Amino acid sequence: SQQGEEDPQALSIQEGENATMNCSYKTSINNLQWYRQNSGRGLVHLILIRSNEREKHSGRLRVTLDTSKKSSSLLITASRAADTASYFCATAMGNQGGKLIFGQGTELSVKP
Amino acid sequence: EAGVAQSPRYKIIEKRQSVAFWCNPISGHATLYWYQQILGQGPKLLIQFQNNGVVDDSQLPKDRFSAERLKGVDSTLKIQPAKLEDSAVYLCASSFGTGVGEQYFGPGTRLTVT
């Protein structure tokens, strides 16, 4: 079963704009991770935020986590055409080893 | 460091045939995962190995899917016999430890069952 629900399913923006993707989940987590997948490729890890963290940055990426609302958001600032990809959130529950449960993803298109 | 290797990259078979996928994880990674990703969906875990032992295979359709990780390094995933609904990308991933950290994914094998 899929734990994460992502919103929106698809997002189209112009280069230079910011892109925000949201993820909601159902059960308590150890951490939440965001991955990027370019068409026809494997997934690439972007950022991991632990359950006791509220915000994390990595370059142009900003992730927030609200455990009371069981939700997370990924913000990509100053987007580039190369950011065009599918973005997935994945939740890890501490009692299940390394098992990740992925959402269905947000398809981001950045137009030059 | 070399990434996760998978082969083949593409496979087309007819239903009821068998198929096998191979994965070589990043050197030194104790944990190996096989995921199934159906078009338009996120990856779904099929099986997780820690060294050469199975940690989780709760979502593996055991009547037709099997996997092994001999010597705690390479792994193979087999489907026998294949069904149309098995058409998907099969992703292998590995992680260094046994906890809940980041996973490194291979490029995947795209399987088409006709």
Short mmCIF file of N, CA, C and O in Angstrom, two decimals, chain A:
data_model
loop_
_atom_site.label_atom_id
_atom_site.label_comp_id
_atom_site.label_asym_id
_atom_site.label_seq_id
_atom_site.Cartn_x
_atom_site.Cartn_y
_atom_site.Cartn_z
N SER A 1 0.85 -1.19 0.00
CA SER A 1 0.00 0.00 0.00
C SER A 1 0.88 1.23 0.00
O SER A 1 2.01 1.20 0.51
N GLN A 2 0.40 2.32 -0.58
CA GLN A 2 1.18 3.53 -0.68
C GLN A 2 0.84 4.41 0.51
O GLN A 2 -0.32 4.73 0.77
N GLN A 3 1.83 4.84 1.24
CA GLN A 3 1.61 5.66 2.43
C GLN A 3 1.50 7.11 2.04
O GLN A 3 0.72 7.85 2.63
N GLY A 4 2.31 7.55 1.09
CA GLY A 4 2.36 8.96 0.76
C GLY A 4 1.42 9.34 -0.38
O GLY A 4 1.26 8.61 -1.35
N GLU A 5 0.80 10.48 -0.21
CA GLU A 5 -0.01 11.04 -1.28
C GLU A 5 0.62 12.35 -1.66
O GLU A 5 0.89 13.20 -0.80
N GLU A 6 0.88 12.55 -2.95
CA GLU A 6 1.56 13.76 -3.37
C GLU A 6 0.62 14.67 -4.14
O GLU A 6 -0.28 14.21 -4.85
N ASP A 7 0.91 15.94 -4.03
CA ASP A 7 0.05 16.95 -4.61
C ASP A 7 0.93 18.12 -5.05
O ASP A 7 1.77 18.56 -4.26
N PRO A 8 0.81 18.64 -6.27
CA PRO A 8 -0.09 18.13 -7.31
C PRO A 8 0.51 16.90 -8.00
O PRO A 8 1.66 16.57 -7.78
N GLN A 9 -0.27 16.25 -8.83
CA GLN A 9 0.25 15.12 -9.60
C GLN A 9 1.15 15.61 -10.72
O GLN A 9 2.09 14.92 -11.12
N ALA A 10 0.84 16.80 -11.25
CA ALA A 10 1.65 17.38 -12.32
C ALA A 10 1.74 18.88 -12.11
O ALA A 10 0.79 19.51 -11.63
N LEU A 11 2.90 19.44 -12.45
CA LEU A 11 3.14 20.86 -12.25
C LEU A 11 3.98 21.37 -13.42
O LEU A 11 5.02 20.78 -13.73
N SER A 12 3.52 22.46 -14.04
CA SER A 12 4.25 23.04 -15.16
C SER A 12 4.55 24.50 -14.85
O SER A 12 3.64 25.27 -14.55
N ILE A 13 5.83 24.88 -14.89
CA ILE A 13 6.22 26.25 -14.56
C ILE A 13 7.26 26.74 -15.57
O ILE A 13 7.79 25.97 -16.36
N GLN A 14 7.56 28.02 -15.49
CA GLN A 14 8.60 28.62 -16.33
C GLN A 14 9.92 28.61 -15.57
O GLN A 14 9.95 28.65 -14.34
N GLU A 15 10.99 28.56 -16.33
CA GLU A 15 12.32 28.64 -15.74
C GLU A 15 12.42 29.88 -14.86
O GLU A 15 11.93 30.96 -15.23
N GLY A 16 13.05 29.73 -13.72
CA GLY A 16 13.21 30.86 -12.81
C GLY A 16 12.15 30.93 -11.73
O GLY A 16 12.36 31.55 -10.68
N GLU A 17 11.01 30.28 -11.95
CA GLU A 17 9.95 30.26 -10.94
C GLU A 17 10.28 29.22 -9.88
O GLU A 17 11.14 28.35 -10.07
N ASN A 18 9.57 29.31 -8.77
CA ASN A 18 9.70 28.31 -7.71
C ASN A 18 8.67 27.21 -7.91
O ASN A 18 7.57 27.45 -8.40
N ALA A 19 9.04 26.00 -7.50
CA ALA A 19 8.13 24.86 -7.58
C ALA A 19 7.93 24.29 -6.19
O ALA A 19 8.91 24.04 -5.47
N THR A 20 6.67 24.08 -5.81
CA THR A 20 6.36 23.50 -4.51
C THR A 20 5.56 22.23 -4.69
O THR A 20 4.55 22.21 -5.40
N MET A 21 6.03 21.16 -4.05
CA MET A 21 5.34 19.87 -4.07
C MET A 21 5.04 19.46 -2.65
O MET A 21 5.87 19.67 -1.76
N ASN A 22 3.88 18.85 -2.45
CA ASN A 22 3.46 18.46 -1.12
C ASN A 22 3.28 16.96 -1.01
O ASN A 22 2.95 16.29 -1.99
N CYS A 23 3.48 16.48 0.20
CA CYS A 23 3.37 15.04 0.46
C CYS A 23 2.66 14.85 1.79
O CYS A 23 3.01 15.50 2.79
N SER A 24 1.65 14.00 1.82
CA SER A 24 1.00 13.66 3.08
C SER A 24 1.15 12.16 3.32
O SER A 24 1.23 11.38 2.37
N TYR A 25 1.20 11.78 4.58
CA TYR A 25 1.36 10.37 4.92
C TYR A 25 0.44 10.02 6.07
O TYR A 25 -0.20 10.90 6.66
N LYS A 26 0.39 8.72 6.40
CA LYS A 26 -0.66 8.28 7.32
C LYS A 26 -0.18 7.88 8.70
O LYS A 26 -0.89 8.03 9.68
N THR A 27 1.01 7.28 8.79
CA THR A 27 1.45 6.74 10.07
C THR A 27 2.72 7.45 10.55
O THR A 27 3.36 8.18 9.80
N SER A 28 3.08 7.21 11.79
CA SER A 28 4.30 7.82 12.35
C SER A 28 5.52 7.35 11.57
O SER A 28 5.58 6.22 11.10
N ILE A 29 6.50 8.25 11.47
CA ILE A 29 7.67 7.95 10.66
C ILE A 29 8.97 8.18 11.44
O ILE A 29 8.98 8.89 12.44
N ASN A 30 10.04 7.56 10.96
CA ASN A 30 11.38 7.83 11.46
C ASN A 30 11.98 8.99 10.68
O ASN A 30 12.60 9.89 11.25
N ASN A 31 11.81 8.96 9.35
CA ASN A 31 12.25 10.06 8.51
C ASN A 31 11.45 10.07 7.21
O ASN A 31 10.72 9.12 6.91
N LEU A 32 11.59 11.15 6.48
CA LEU A 32 10.94 11.29 5.18
C LEU A 32 12.02 11.71 4.19
O LEU A 32 12.86 12.57 4.49
N GLN A 33 11.99 11.10 3.02
CA GLN A 33 13.02 11.37 2.02
C GLN A 33 12.36 11.81 0.71
O GLN A 33 11.24 11.41 0.41
N TRP A 34 13.08 12.61 -0.03
CA TRP A 34 12.63 13.03 -1.36
C TRP A 34 13.63 12.52 -2.39
O TRP A 34 14.86 12.59 -2.19
N TYR A 35 13.08 11.98 -3.48
CA TYR A 35 13.87 11.45 -4.59
C TYR A 35 13.41 12.09 -5.89
O TYR A 35 12.25 12.47 -6.04
N ARG A 36 14.35 12.17 -6.84
CA ARG A 36 14.05 12.64 -8.19
C ARG A 36 14.26 11.51 -9.18
O ARG A 36 15.19 10.71 -9.02
N GLN A 37 13.40 11.44 -10.19
CA GLN A 37 13.55 10.43 -11.23
C GLN A 37 13.39 11.09 -12.59
O GLN A 37 12.32 11.58 -12.94
N ASN A 38 14.49 11.09 -13.35
CA ASN A 38 14.41 11.54 -14.72
C ASN A 38 13.84 10.42 -15.58
O ASN A 38 13.99 9.24 -15.25
N SER A 39 13.21 10.79 -16.68
CA SER A 39 12.53 9.82 -17.53
C SER A 39 13.46 8.68 -17.92
O SER A 39 14.55 8.90 -18.44
N GLY A 40 13.02 7.45 -17.66
CA GLY A 40 13.79 6.28 -18.05
C GLY A 40 15.00 5.99 -17.19
O GLY A 40 15.83 5.16 -17.54
N ARG A 41 15.09 6.66 -16.05
CA ARG A 41 16.27 6.47 -15.18
C ARG A 41 15.84 5.97 -13.80
O ARG A 41 14.66 5.92 -13.47
N GLY A 42 16.84 5.63 -13.00
CA GLY A 42 16.58 5.27 -11.62
C GLY A 42 16.35 6.51 -10.76
O GLY A 42 16.41 7.63 -11.24
N LEU A 43 16.08 6.30 -9.50
CA LEU A 43 15.81 7.41 -8.58
C LEU A 43 17.11 7.93 -7.97
O LEU A 43 18.03 7.16 -7.70
N VAL A 44 17.14 9.23 -7.75
CA VAL A 44 18.29 9.87 -7.13
C VAL A 44 17.85 10.52 -5.83
O VAL A 44 16.87 11.27 -5.80
N HIS A 45 18.55 10.21 -4.76
CA HIS A 45 18.21 10.76 -3.45
C HIS A 45 18.52 12.25 -3.41
O HIS A 45 19.59 12.69 -3.83
N LEU A 46 17.55 13.04 -2.92
CA LEU A 46 17.74 14.49 -2.83
C LEU A 46 18.02 14.93 -1.40
O LEU A 46 18.99 15.66 -1.14
N ILE A 47 17.16 14.53 -0.47
CA ILE A 47 17.27 15.06 0.88
C ILE A 47 16.50 14.15 1.84
O ILE A 47 15.50 13.53 1.45
N LEU A 48 16.98 14.07 3.06
CA LEU A 48 16.34 13.28 4.12
C LEU A 48 16.08 14.21 5.29
O LEU A 48 16.97 14.95 5.71
N ILE A 49 14.87 14.16 5.82
CA ILE A 49 14.54 14.97 7.00
C ILE A 49 14.01 14.03 8.07
O ILE A 49 13.14 13.18 7.81
N ARG A 50 14.58 14.12 9.26
CA ARG A 50 14.19 13.24 10.35
C ARG A 50 12.93 13.76 11.03
O ARG A 50 12.59 14.93 10.93
N SER A 51 12.28 12.88 11.78
CA SER A 51 10.99 13.22 12.39
C SER A 51 11.11 14.35 13.41
O SER A 51 10.13 15.03 13.72
N ASN A 52 12.32 14.55 13.97
CA ASN A 52 12.50 15.62 14.96
C ASN A 52 13.02 16.92 14.32
O ASN A 52 13.36 17.86 15.03
N GLU A 53 13.07 16.95 13.00
CA GLU A 53 13.49 18.16 12.29
C GLU A 53 12.28 18.81 11.64
O GLU A 53 11.31 18.13 11.26
N ARG A 54 12.32 20.12 11.48
CA ARG A 54 11.19 20.84 10.90
C ARG A 54 11.50 21.39 9.52
O ARG A 54 10.60 21.57 8.70
N GLU A 55 12.78 21.68 9.28
CA GLU A 55 13.15 22.27 8.00
C GLU A 55 14.58 21.88 7.68
O GLU A 55 15.42 21.75 8.56
N LYS A 56 14.84 21.69 6.37
CA LYS A 56 16.18 21.36 5.94
C LYS A 56 16.43 21.96 4.57
O LYS A 56 15.52 22.03 3.75
N HIS A 57 17.67 22.39 4.34
CA HIS A 57 18.03 22.99 3.06
C HIS A 57 19.17 22.22 2.42
O HIS A 57 20.03 21.67 3.10
N SER A 58 19.16 22.20 1.09
CA SER A 58 20.28 21.66 0.34
C SER A 58 20.32 22.38 -1.00
O SER A 58 19.50 22.11 -1.88
N GLY A 59 21.24 23.32 -1.15
CA GLY A 59 21.31 24.09 -2.38
C GLY A 59 20.02 24.85 -2.63
O GLY A 59 19.56 25.62 -1.79
N ARG A 60 19.38 24.59 -3.77
CA ARG A 60 18.11 25.25 -4.11
C ARG A 60 16.90 24.52 -3.55
O ARG A 60 15.76 24.87 -3.85
N LEU A 61 17.12 23.48 -2.77
CA LEU A 61 16.02 22.70 -2.22
C LEU A 61 15.76 23.09 -0.77
O LEU A 61 16.68 23.29 0.01
N ARG A 62 14.46 23.18 -0.45
CA ARG A 62 14.06 23.41 0.94
C ARG A 62 12.94 22.43 1.25
O ARG A 62 11.94 22.37 0.54
N VAL A 63 13.11 21.66 2.31
CA VAL A 63 12.11 20.68 2.72
C VAL A 63 11.60 21.05 4.10
O VAL A 63 12.38 21.41 4.98
N THR A 64 10.29 20.97 4.26
CA THR A 64 9.70 21.16 5.59
C THR A 64 8.95 19.89 5.98
O THR A 64 8.51 19.11 5.12
N LEU A 65 8.82 19.68 7.27
CA LEU A 65 8.11 18.52 7.80
C LEU A 65 7.24 18.97 8.95
O LEU A 65 7.72 19.62 9.88
N ASP A 66 5.97 18.64 8.89
CA ASP A 66 5.03 18.92 9.97
C ASP A 66 4.45 17.60 10.43
O ASP A 66 3.53 17.06 9.80
N THR A 67 5.00 17.05 11.49
CA THR A 67 4.56 15.72 11.94
C THR A 67 3.15 15.76 12.54
O THR A 67 2.46 14.75 12.54
N SER A 68 2.72 16.92 13.03
CA SER A 68 1.37 17.01 13.59
C SER A 68 0.32 16.89 12.48
O SER A 68 -0.76 16.35 12.69
N LYS A 69 0.67 17.39 11.29
CA LYS A 69 -0.23 17.28 10.14
C LYS A 69 0.13 16.12 9.23
O LYS A 69 -0.54 15.88 8.23
N LYS A 70 1.20 15.42 9.57
CA LYS A 70 1.69 14.33 8.75
C LYS A 70 1.85 14.78 7.30
O LYS A 70 1.26 14.20 6.35
N SER A 71 2.63 15.83 7.13
CA SER A 71 2.83 16.36 5.78
C SER A 71 4.22 16.95 5.63
O SER A 71 4.87 17.34 6.62
N SER A 72 4.66 17.00 4.39
CA SER A 72 5.96 17.56 4.05
C SER A 72 5.83 18.32 2.74
O SER A 72 4.94 18.03 1.93
N SER A 73 6.72 19.28 2.55
CA SER A 73 6.74 19.98 1.27
C SER A 73 8.17 20.10 0.78
O SER A 73 9.12 20.18 1.57
N LEU A 74 8.31 20.07 -0.53
CA LEU A 74 9.60 20.27 -1.19
C LEU A 74 9.50 21.52 -2.05
O LEU A 74 8.62 21.61 -2.91
N LEU A 75 10.37 22.47 -1.79
CA LEU A 75 10.42 23.70 -2.57
C LEU A 75 11.71 23.73 -3.37
O LEU A 75 12.79 23.55 -2.81
N ILE A 76 11.58 23.92 -4.67
CA ILE A 76 12.74 24.11 -5.54
C ILE A 76 12.73 25.57 -5.96
O ILE A 76 11.77 26.03 -6.61
N THR A 77 13.74 26.32 -5.59
CA THR A 77 13.78 27.75 -5.95
C THR A 77 14.53 27.94 -7.26
O THR A 77 15.38 27.14 -7.65
N ALA A 78 14.16 29.02 -7.95
CA ALA A 78 14.82 29.40 -9.20
C ALA A 78 14.98 28.19 -10.12
O ALA A 78 16.10 27.82 -10.48
N SER A 79 13.89 27.57 -10.47
CA SER A 79 13.93 26.32 -11.22
C SER A 79 14.61 26.47 -12.58
O SER A 79 14.63 27.55 -13.17
N ARG A 80 15.15 25.34 -13.05
CA ARG A 80 15.85 25.27 -14.33
C ARG A 80 15.22 24.18 -15.18
O ARG A 80 14.59 23.27 -14.64
N ALA A 81 15.41 24.25 -16.48
CA ALA A 81 14.87 23.20 -17.35
C ALA A 81 15.37 21.83 -16.92
O ALA A 81 14.65 20.83 -17.02
N ALA A 82 16.59 21.76 -16.40
CA ALA A 82 17.17 20.48 -15.97
C ALA A 82 16.47 19.91 -14.75
O ALA A 82 16.68 18.73 -14.40
N ASP A 83 15.62 20.68 -14.08
CA ASP A 83 14.87 20.17 -12.93
C ASP A 83 13.66 19.36 -13.37
O ASP A 83 12.98 18.75 -12.54
N THR A 84 13.35 19.37 -14.66
CA THR A 84 12.23 18.59 -15.19
C THR A 84 12.43 17.12 -14.86
O THR A 84 13.42 16.51 -15.27
N ALA A 85 11.49 16.55 -14.11
CA ALA A 85 11.61 15.17 -13.63
C ALA A 85 10.37 14.84 -12.80
O ALA A 85 9.51 15.69 -12.60
N SER A 86 10.30 13.61 -12.34
CA SER A 86 9.28 13.23 -11.36
C SER A 86 9.92 13.25 -9.98
O SER A 86 11.07 12.82 -9.81
N TYR A 87 9.17 13.73 -9.01
CA TYR A 87 9.68 13.85 -7.64
C TYR A 87 8.80 13.00 -6.72
O TYR A 87 7.56 13.09 -6.77
N PHE A 88 9.46 12.18 -5.91
CA PHE A 88 8.75 11.26 -5.02
C PHE A 88 9.13 11.52 -3.58
O PHE A 88 10.31 11.70 -3.27
N CYS A 89 8.13 11.49 -2.71
CA CYS A 89 8.44 11.44 -1.29
C CYS A 89 8.37 9.98 -0.85
O CYS A 89 7.64 9.18 -1.45
N ALA A 90 9.16 9.64 0.14
CA ALA A 90 9.20 8.27 0.65
C ALA A 90 9.34 8.33 2.16
O ALA A 90 10.16 9.09 2.68
N THR A 91 8.53 7.55 2.85
CA THR A 91 8.58 7.54 4.31
C THR A 91 9.25 6.27 4.82
O THR A 91 9.09 5.19 4.24
N ALA A 92 10.00 6.44 5.88
CA ALA A 92 10.68 5.32 6.54
C ALA A 92 10.17 5.24 7.97
O ALA A 92 10.20 6.24 8.70
N MET A 93 9.71 4.05 8.34
CA MET A 93 9.24 3.85 9.69
C MET A 93 10.31 3.08 10.45
O MET A 93 10.84 2.09 9.96
N GLY A 94 10.63 3.52 11.63
CA GLY A 94 11.80 2.99 12.33
C GLY A 94 11.75 1.52 12.65
O GLY A 94 12.79 0.89 12.81
N ASN A 95 10.57 0.94 12.71
CA ASN A 95 10.47 -0.46 13.11
C ASN A 95 10.46 -1.40 11.93
O ASN A 95 10.13 -2.57 12.08
N GLN A 96 10.78 -0.91 10.73
CA GLN A 96 10.72 -1.76 9.54
C GLN A 96 12.04 -1.74 8.78
O GLN A 96 12.05 -1.79 7.55
N GLY A 97 13.13 -1.65 9.51
CA GLY A 97 14.43 -1.65 8.87
C GLY A 97 14.55 -0.48 7.92
O GLY A 97 14.19 0.63 8.27
N GLY A 98 15.06 -0.73 6.71
CA GLY A 98 15.25 0.36 5.78
C GLY A 98 14.10 0.56 4.82
O GLY A 98 14.21 1.31 3.86
N LYS A 99 12.98 -0.09 5.07
CA LYS A 99 11.86 -0.08 4.12
C LYS A 99 11.36 1.33 3.89
O LYS A 99 11.08 2.07 4.82
N LEU A 100 11.24 1.71 2.61
CA LEU A 100 10.67 2.98 2.22
C LEU A 100 9.34 2.74 1.54
O LEU A 100 9.19 1.80 0.76
N ILE A 101 8.37 3.60 1.85
CA ILE A 101 7.08 3.56 1.16
C ILE A 101 6.95 4.86 0.38
O ILE A 101 6.98 5.95 0.97
N PHE A 102 6.81 4.72 -0.93
CA PHE A 102 6.80 5.86 -1.83
C PHE A 102 5.39 6.36 -2.13
O PHE A 102 4.44 5.58 -2.19
N GLY A 103 5.30 7.67 -2.38
CA GLY A 103 4.08 8.23 -2.92
C GLY A 103 4.04 8.02 -4.42
O GLY A 103 4.96 7.42 -5.00
N GLN A 104 3.00 8.52 -5.05
CA GLN A 104 2.84 8.29 -6.49
C GLN A 104 3.59 9.31 -7.33
O GLN A 104 3.67 9.19 -8.54
N GLY A 105 4.13 10.34 -6.70
CA GLY A 105 5.00 11.28 -7.38
C GLY A 105 4.31 12.51 -7.95
O GLY A 105 3.10 12.53 -8.18
N THR A 106 5.13 13.56 -8.14
CA THR A 106 4.71 14.78 -8.83
C THR A 106 5.58 14.93 -10.06
O THR A 106 6.81 14.89 -9.96
N GLU A 107 4.93 15.09 -11.20
CA GLU A 107 5.67 15.26 -12.46
C GLU A 107 5.87 16.76 -12.69
O GLU A 107 4.92 17.50 -12.92
N LEU A 108 7.12 17.20 -12.62
CA LEU A 108 7.45 18.62 -12.78
C LEU A 108 7.99 18.87 -14.18
O LEU A 108 8.92 18.20 -14.63
N SER A 109 7.43 19.87 -14.84
CA SER A 109 7.93 20.30 -16.14
C SER A 109 8.33 21.77 -16.04
O SER A 109 7.51 22.62 -15.67
N VAL A 110 9.59 22.05 -16.33
CA VAL A 110 10.10 23.42 -16.29
C VAL A 110 10.40 23.85 -17.71
O VAL A 110 11.27 23.30 -18.37
N LYS A 111 9.66 24.85 -18.17
CA LYS A 111 9.80 25.29 -19.55
C LYS A 111 10.84 26.42 -19.66
O LYS A 111 10.80 27.36 -18.88
N PRO A 112 11.74 26.31 -20.63
CA PRO A 112 12.78 27.33 -20.78
C PRO A 112 12.19 28.64 -21.31
O PRO A 112 11.09 28.69 -21.82
#
